mmCIF file of C-alpha atoms in Angstrom:
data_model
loop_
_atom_site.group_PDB
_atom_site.id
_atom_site.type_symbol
_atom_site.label_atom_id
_atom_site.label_comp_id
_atom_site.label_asym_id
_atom_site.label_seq_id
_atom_site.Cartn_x
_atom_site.Cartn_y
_atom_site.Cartn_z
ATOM 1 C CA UNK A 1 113.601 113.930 88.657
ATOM 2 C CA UNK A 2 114.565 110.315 87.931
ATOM 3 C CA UNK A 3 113.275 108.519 84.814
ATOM 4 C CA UNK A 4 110.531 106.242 85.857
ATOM 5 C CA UNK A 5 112.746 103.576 84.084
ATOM 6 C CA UNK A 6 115.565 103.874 87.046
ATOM 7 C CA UNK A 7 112.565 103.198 89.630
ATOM 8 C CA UNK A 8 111.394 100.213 87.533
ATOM 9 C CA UNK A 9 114.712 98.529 87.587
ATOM 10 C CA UNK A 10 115.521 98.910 91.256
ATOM 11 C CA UNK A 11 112.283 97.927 91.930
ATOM 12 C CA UNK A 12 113.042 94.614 89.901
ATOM 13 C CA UNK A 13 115.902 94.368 91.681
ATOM 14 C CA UNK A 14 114.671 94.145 95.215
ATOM 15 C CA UNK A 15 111.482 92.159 94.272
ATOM 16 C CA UNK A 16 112.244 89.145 92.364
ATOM 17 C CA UNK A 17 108.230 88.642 91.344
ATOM 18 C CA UNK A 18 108.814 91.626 89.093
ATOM 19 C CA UNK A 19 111.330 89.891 87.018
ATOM 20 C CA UNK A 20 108.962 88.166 84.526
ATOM 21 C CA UNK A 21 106.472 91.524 84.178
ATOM 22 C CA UNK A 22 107.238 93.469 80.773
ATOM 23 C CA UNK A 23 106.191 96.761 82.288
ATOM 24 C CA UNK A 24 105.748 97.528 86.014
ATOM 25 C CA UNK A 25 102.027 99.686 86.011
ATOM 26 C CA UNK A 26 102.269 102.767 88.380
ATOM 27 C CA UNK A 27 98.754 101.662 90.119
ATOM 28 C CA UNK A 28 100.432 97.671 91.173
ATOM 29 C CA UNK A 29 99.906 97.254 94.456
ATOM 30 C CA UNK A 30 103.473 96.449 95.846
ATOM 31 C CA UNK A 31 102.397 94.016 98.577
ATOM 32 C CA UNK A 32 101.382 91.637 95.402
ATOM 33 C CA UNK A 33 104.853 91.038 94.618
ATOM 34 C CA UNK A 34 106.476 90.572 97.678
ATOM 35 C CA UNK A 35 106.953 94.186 99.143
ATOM 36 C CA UNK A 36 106.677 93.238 102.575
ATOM 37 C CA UNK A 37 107.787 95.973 105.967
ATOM 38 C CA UNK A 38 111.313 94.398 105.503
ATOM 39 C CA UNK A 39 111.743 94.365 102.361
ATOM 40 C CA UNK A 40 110.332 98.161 102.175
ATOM 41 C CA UNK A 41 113.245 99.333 104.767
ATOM 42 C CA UNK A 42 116.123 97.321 102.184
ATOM 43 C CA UNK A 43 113.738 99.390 99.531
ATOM 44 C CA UNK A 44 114.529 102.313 100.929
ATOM 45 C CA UNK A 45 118.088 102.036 101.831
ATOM 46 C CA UNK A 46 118.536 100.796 97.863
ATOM 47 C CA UNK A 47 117.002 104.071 96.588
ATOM 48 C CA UNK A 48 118.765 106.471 99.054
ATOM 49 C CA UNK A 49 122.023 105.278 98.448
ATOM 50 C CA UNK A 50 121.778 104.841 94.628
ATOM 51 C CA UNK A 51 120.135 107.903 93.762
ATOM 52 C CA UNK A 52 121.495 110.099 96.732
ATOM 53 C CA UNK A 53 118.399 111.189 98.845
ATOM 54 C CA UNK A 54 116.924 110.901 102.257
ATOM 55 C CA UNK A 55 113.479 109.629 103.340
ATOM 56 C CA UNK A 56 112.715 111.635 106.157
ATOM 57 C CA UNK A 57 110.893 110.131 109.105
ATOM 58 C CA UNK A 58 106.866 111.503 107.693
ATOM 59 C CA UNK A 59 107.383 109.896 104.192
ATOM 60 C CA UNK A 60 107.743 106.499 105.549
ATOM 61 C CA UNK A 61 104.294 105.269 105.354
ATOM 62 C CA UNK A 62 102.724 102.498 103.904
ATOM 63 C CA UNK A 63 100.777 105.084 101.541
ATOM 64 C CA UNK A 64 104.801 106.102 100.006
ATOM 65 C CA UNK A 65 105.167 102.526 99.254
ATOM 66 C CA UNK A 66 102.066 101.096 98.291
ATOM 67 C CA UNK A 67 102.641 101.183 94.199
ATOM 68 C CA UNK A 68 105.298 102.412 92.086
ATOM 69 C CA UNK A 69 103.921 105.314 91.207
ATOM 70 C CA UNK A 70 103.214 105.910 94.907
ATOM 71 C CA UNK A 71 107.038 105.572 95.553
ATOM 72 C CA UNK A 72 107.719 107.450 91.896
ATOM 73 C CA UNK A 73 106.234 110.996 93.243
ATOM 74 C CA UNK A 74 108.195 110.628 97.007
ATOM 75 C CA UNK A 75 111.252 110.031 95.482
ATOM 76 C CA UNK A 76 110.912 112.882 92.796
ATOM 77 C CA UNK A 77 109.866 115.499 95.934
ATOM 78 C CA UNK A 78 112.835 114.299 97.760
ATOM 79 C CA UNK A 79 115.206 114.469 94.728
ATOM 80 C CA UNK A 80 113.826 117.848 93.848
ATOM 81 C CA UNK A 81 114.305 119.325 97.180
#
């Protein structure tokens, strides 16, 4: 499973408002910093090519990207297998 830390800074990465935070909280609600449905497709694309897995059509939801730690459990099912 990836570090949380990895998530954190790709998530900085795509949304600019997270630059200033010291820690990104699991619980943030993503649409607070910018995380809009176009911005959650670039999201996606980002983590699938940088850490090498697939979102398959029922994990793209607005639940899977609501918060971090939302996005943090998808992305360790998919990376498990």
């Amino acid at each position: 499973m990836i570090g949380y830390e990895t998530l954190e800074q790709i998530l900085r990465a795509q949304l600019p408002a997270l630059a200033q935070e010291a820690e990104v909280p699991k619980d943030l609600p993503l649409a607070t910093v910018g995380l809009d449905s176009v911005a959650a497709v670039v999201l996606m694309d980002t983590l699938e090519d940088i850490l090498g897995v697939t979102f398959p059509d029922h994990t793209i939801t607005p639940t899977t990207f609501r918060t971090p730690g939302t996005l943090w459990a998808v992305v360790g099912q998919l990376a498990n297998g």
